[in-house]
Coordinates of C-alpha atoms and ligand atoms in Angstrom, one line a residue:
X19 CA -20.8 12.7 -7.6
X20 CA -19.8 9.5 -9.0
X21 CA -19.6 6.3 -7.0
X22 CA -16.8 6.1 -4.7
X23 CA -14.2 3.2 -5.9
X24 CA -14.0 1.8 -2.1
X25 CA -16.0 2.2 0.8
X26 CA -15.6 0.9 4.2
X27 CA -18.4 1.6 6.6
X28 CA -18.1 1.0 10.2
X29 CA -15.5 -1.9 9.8
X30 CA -14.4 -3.9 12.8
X31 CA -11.5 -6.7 12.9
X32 CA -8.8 -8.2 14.9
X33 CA -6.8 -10.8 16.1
X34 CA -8.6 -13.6 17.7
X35 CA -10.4 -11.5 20.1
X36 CA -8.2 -9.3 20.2
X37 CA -9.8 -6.1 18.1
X38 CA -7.3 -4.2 15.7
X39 CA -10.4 -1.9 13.8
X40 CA -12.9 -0.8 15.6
X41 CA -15.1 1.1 13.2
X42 CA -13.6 2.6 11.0
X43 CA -14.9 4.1 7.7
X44 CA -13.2 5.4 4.3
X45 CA -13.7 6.1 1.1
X46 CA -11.3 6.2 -1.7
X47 CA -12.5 8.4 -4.9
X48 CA -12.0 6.6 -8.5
X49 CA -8.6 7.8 -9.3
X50 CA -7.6 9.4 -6.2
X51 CA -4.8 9.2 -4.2
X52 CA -5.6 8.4 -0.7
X53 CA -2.7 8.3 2.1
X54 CA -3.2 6.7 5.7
X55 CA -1.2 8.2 8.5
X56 CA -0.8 7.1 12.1
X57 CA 1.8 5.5 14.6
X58 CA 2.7 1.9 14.9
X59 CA 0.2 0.2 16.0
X60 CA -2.5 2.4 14.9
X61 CA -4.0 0.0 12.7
X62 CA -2.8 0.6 9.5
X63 CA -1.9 -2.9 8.2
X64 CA -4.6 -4.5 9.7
X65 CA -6.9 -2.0 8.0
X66 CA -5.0 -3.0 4.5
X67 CA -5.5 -6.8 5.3
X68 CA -9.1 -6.6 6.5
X69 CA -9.8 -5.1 2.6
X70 CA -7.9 -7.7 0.3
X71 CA -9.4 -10.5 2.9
X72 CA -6.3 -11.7 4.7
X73 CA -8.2 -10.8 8.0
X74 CA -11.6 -11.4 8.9
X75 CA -14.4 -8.5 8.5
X76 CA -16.4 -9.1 11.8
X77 CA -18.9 -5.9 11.8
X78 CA -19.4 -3.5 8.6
X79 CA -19.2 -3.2 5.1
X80 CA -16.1 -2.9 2.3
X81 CA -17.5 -1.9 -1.2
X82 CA -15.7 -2.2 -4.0
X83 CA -17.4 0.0 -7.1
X84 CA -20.5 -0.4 -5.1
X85 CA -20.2 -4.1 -5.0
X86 CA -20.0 -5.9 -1.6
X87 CA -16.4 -7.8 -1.3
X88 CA -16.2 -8.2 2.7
X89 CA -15.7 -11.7 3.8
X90 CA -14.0 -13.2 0.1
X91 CA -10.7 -14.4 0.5
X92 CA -7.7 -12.6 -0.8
X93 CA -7.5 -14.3 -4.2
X94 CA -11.5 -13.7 -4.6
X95 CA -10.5 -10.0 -3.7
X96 CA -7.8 -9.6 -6.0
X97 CA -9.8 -10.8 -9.1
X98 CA -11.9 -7.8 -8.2
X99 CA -9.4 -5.8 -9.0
X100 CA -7.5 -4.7 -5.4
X101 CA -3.6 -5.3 -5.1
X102 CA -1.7 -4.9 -2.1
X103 CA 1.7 -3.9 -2.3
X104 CA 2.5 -5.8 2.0
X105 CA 4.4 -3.9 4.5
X106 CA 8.0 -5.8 4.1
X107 CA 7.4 -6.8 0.5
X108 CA 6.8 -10.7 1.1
X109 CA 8.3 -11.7 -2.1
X110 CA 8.9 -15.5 -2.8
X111 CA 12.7 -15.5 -1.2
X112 CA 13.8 -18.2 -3.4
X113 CA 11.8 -17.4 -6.9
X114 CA 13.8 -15.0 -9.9
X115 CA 12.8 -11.8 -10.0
X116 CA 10.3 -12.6 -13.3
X117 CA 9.0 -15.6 -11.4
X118 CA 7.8 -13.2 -8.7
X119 CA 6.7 -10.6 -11.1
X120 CA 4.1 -13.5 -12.8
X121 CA 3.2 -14.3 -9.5
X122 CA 0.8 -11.2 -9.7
X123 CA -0.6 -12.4 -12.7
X124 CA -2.3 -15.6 -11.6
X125 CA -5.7 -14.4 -12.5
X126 CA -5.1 -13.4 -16.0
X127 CA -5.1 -15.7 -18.9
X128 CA -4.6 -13.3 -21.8
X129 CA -1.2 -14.7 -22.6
X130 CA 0.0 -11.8 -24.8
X131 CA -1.5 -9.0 -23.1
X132 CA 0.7 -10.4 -19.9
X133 CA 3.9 -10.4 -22.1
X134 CA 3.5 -6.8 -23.5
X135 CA 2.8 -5.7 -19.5
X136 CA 5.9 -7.6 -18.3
X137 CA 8.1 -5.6 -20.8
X138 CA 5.9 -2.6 -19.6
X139 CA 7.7 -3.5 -16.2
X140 CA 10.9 -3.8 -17.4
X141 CA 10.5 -0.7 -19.2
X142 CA 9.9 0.8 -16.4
X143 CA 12.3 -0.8 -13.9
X144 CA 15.4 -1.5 -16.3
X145 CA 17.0 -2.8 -13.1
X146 CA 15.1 -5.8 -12.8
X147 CA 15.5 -7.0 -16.5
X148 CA 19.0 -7.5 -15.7
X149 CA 18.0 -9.2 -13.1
X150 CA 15.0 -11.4 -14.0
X151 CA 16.7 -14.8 -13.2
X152 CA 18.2 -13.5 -9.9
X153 CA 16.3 -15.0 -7.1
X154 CA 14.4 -12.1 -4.9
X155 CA 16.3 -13.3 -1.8
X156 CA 19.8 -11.4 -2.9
X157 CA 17.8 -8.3 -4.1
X158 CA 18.7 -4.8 -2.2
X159 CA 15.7 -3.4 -0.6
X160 CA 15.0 -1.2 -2.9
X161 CA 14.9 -3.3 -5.7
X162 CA 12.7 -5.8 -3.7
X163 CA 10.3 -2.6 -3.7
X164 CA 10.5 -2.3 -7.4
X165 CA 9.1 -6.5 -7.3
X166 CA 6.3 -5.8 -4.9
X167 CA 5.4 -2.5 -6.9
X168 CA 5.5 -4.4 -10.1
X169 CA 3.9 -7.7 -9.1
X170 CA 0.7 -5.9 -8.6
X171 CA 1.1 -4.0 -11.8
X172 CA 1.1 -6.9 -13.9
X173 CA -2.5 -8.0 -12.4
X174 CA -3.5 -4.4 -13.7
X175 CA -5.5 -3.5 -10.9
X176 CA -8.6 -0.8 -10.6
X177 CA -7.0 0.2 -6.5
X178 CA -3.5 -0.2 -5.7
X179 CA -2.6 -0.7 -2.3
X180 CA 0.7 -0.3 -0.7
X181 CA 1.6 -0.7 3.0
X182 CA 4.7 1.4 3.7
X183 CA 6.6 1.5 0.9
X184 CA 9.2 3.6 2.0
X185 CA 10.3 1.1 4.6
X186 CA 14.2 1.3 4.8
X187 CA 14.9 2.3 1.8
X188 CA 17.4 5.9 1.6
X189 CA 15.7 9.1 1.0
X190 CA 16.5 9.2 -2.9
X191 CA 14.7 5.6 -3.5
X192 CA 11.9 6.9 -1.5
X193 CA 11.7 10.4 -3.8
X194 CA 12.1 7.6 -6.8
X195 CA 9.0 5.6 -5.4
X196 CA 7.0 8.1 -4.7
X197 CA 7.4 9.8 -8.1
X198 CA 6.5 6.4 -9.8
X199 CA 3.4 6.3 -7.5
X200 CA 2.4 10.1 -8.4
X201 CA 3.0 9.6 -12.1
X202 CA 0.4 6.1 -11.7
X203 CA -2.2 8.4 -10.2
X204 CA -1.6 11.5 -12.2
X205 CA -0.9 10.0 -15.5
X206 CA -2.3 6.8 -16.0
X207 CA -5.2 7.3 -13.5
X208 CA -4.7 4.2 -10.9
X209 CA -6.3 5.0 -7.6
X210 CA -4.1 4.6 -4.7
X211 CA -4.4 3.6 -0.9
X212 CA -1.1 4.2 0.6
X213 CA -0.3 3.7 4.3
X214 CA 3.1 5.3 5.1
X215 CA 4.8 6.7 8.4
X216 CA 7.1 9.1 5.9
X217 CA 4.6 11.5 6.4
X218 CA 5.4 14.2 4.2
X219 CA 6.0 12.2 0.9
X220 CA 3.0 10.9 1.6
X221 CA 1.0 14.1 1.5
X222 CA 2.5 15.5 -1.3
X223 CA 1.0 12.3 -3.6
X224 CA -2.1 12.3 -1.4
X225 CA -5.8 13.8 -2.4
X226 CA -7.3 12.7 1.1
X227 CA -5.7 11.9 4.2
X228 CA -6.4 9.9 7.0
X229 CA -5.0 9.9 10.4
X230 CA -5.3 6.4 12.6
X231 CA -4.8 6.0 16.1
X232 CA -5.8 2.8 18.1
X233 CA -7.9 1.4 15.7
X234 CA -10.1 4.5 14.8
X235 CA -9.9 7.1 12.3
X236 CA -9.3 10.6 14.6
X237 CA -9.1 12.7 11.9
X238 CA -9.3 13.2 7.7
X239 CA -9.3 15.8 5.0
X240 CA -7.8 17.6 2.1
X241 CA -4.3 16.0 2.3
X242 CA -2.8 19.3 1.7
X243 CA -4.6 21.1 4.4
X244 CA -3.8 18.1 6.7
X245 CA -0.1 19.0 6.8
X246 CA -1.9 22.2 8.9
X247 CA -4.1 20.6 11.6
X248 CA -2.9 20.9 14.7
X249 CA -3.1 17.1 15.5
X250 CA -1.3 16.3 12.3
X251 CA 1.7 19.0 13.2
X252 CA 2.1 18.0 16.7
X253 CA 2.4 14.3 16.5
X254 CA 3.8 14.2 13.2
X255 CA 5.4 16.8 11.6
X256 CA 6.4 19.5 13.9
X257 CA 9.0 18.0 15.5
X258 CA 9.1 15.7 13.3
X259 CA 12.3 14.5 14.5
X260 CA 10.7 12.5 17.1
X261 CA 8.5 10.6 14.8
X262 CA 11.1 9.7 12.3
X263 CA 13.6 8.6 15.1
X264 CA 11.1 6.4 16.5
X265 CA 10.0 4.5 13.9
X266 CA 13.5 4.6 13.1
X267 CA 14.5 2.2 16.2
X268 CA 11.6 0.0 15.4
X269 CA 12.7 -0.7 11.9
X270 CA 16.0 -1.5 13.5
X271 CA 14.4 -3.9 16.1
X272 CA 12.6 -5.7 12.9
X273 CA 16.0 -6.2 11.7
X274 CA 14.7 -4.1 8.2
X275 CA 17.4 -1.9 8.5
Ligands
ADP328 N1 -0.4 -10.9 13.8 C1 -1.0 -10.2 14.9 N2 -1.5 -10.9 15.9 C2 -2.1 -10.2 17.0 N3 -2.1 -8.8 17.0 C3 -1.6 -8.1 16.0 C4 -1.0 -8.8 14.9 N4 -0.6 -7.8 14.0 C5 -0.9 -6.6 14.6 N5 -1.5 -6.8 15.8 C6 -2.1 -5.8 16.7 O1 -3.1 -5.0 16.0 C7 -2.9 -3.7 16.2 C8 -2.7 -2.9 14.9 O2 -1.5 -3.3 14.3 P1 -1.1 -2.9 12.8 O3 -2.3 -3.0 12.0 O4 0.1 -3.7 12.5 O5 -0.7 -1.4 13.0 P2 0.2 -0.4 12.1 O6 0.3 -1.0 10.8 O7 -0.5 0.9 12.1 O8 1.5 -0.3 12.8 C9 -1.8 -3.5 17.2 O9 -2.3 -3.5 18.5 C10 -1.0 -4.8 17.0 O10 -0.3 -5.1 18.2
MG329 MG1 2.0 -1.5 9.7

């Protein structure tokens, strides 16, 4: 089998002292799609940071193509190749929409290359090449996800990571999303890491699945077969409900919907 593109072994991190990972371990296939699953709180961000070096490793190993990137700081990271899509976007408010798009291009030099992929992204988002001079700030959401998703296009990276990207946008933006993330795996071959709580959209894209919960992996497999564990069902999907109405509230207490 060939060399995994990422793999985390045993990785703890955290907060001060306070511990967020406590060994977890992953692997993400070269051009796979691999989804993370779990509740808040489960770890999932922090799992996302702790790989593009925004938190610190303190125990473990992250391997990029076999190469050892744990402990380089995000920028370091990022010229290996990994960009992360942050849960709520964290555009530059008060940039244009093509100022935050070059943003994600910091690392290249190839001045013409960069041009033919920015028109790539406008090809692909019309939207925003209407509005390349409007400053991110008076975006909609959902066009703020288009910025994110496209920002780390443009640094054409080998693993794209994205950290909700539903997050309050309405069901046919998240269908939309989701199909541009499927055709990036299925088409174009760009491995993805996706963390989502909209559990279903996420397994349809997915390969592999992983399932989170206080700061430990509990579960993992063939993402369509994960839909059927009984773990996966019960606290996710089977009354789904539940889950979706909770997460939900705590969108609306974050003020992101
Ligand atoms: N900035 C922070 N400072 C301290 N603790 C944090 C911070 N962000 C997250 N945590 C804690 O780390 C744990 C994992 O959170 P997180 O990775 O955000 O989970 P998820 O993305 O799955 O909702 C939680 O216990 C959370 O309270
Ligand atoms: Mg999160």
């Amino acid at each position: 089998m060939s060399k995994p593109l990422l793999r985390i072994d045993a990785l703890e991190s955290g907060y001060g002292a306070s511990p967020a990972l406590r060994g977890v371990s992953l692997t993400v296939e070269s051009g796979s799609a691999v989804a993370v699953l779990g509740a808040n709180g489960a770890g999932k961000t922090s799992l996302l940071k702790a790989i593009s070096g925004a938190l610190p490793c303190w125990h473990g190993t992250v391997r990029l193509a076999g190469r050892d990137i744990h402990g380089l700081a995000p920028h370091r990271v990022a010229r290996h190749g990994v960009a992360h899509v942050p849960e709520g976007r964290e555009l530059f408010p008060l940039l244009s929409v093509e100022d935050n798009l070059l943003s994600g291009a910091y690392a290249r030099a190839d001045r013409p290359g960069l041009k033919r992929d920015l028109d790539g992204i406008y090809q692909r988002f019309p939207i925003l090449s209407d509005l390349r001079r409007r400053a991110a700030l008076h975006l909609s959401g959902g066009e703020q996800q288009m910025v994110a998703i496209g920002r780390a296009l443009i640094a054409r990276p080998r693993l794209l990571m994205l950290d909700e990207p539903s997050l309050g946008l309405s069901p046919a933006l998240v269908a939309d999303i989701f199909a541009l993330l499927k055709e990036l795996n299925r088409r174009q071959g760009l491995t993805l890491l996706v963390v989502e709580q909209h559990t279903q959209m996420a397994l349809d894209l997915a390969h592999k699945a992983y399932l989170m919960d206080a700061g430990r992996m509990v579960s993992e497999g063939d993402a369509k077969r994960f839909a059927e564990t009984r773990e996966v069902r019960d606290r996710y999907l089977g009354s789904g409900r539940q889950a979706i109405q909770g997460s939900t509230r705590w969108r609306r207490k974050r003020g992101w919907i």
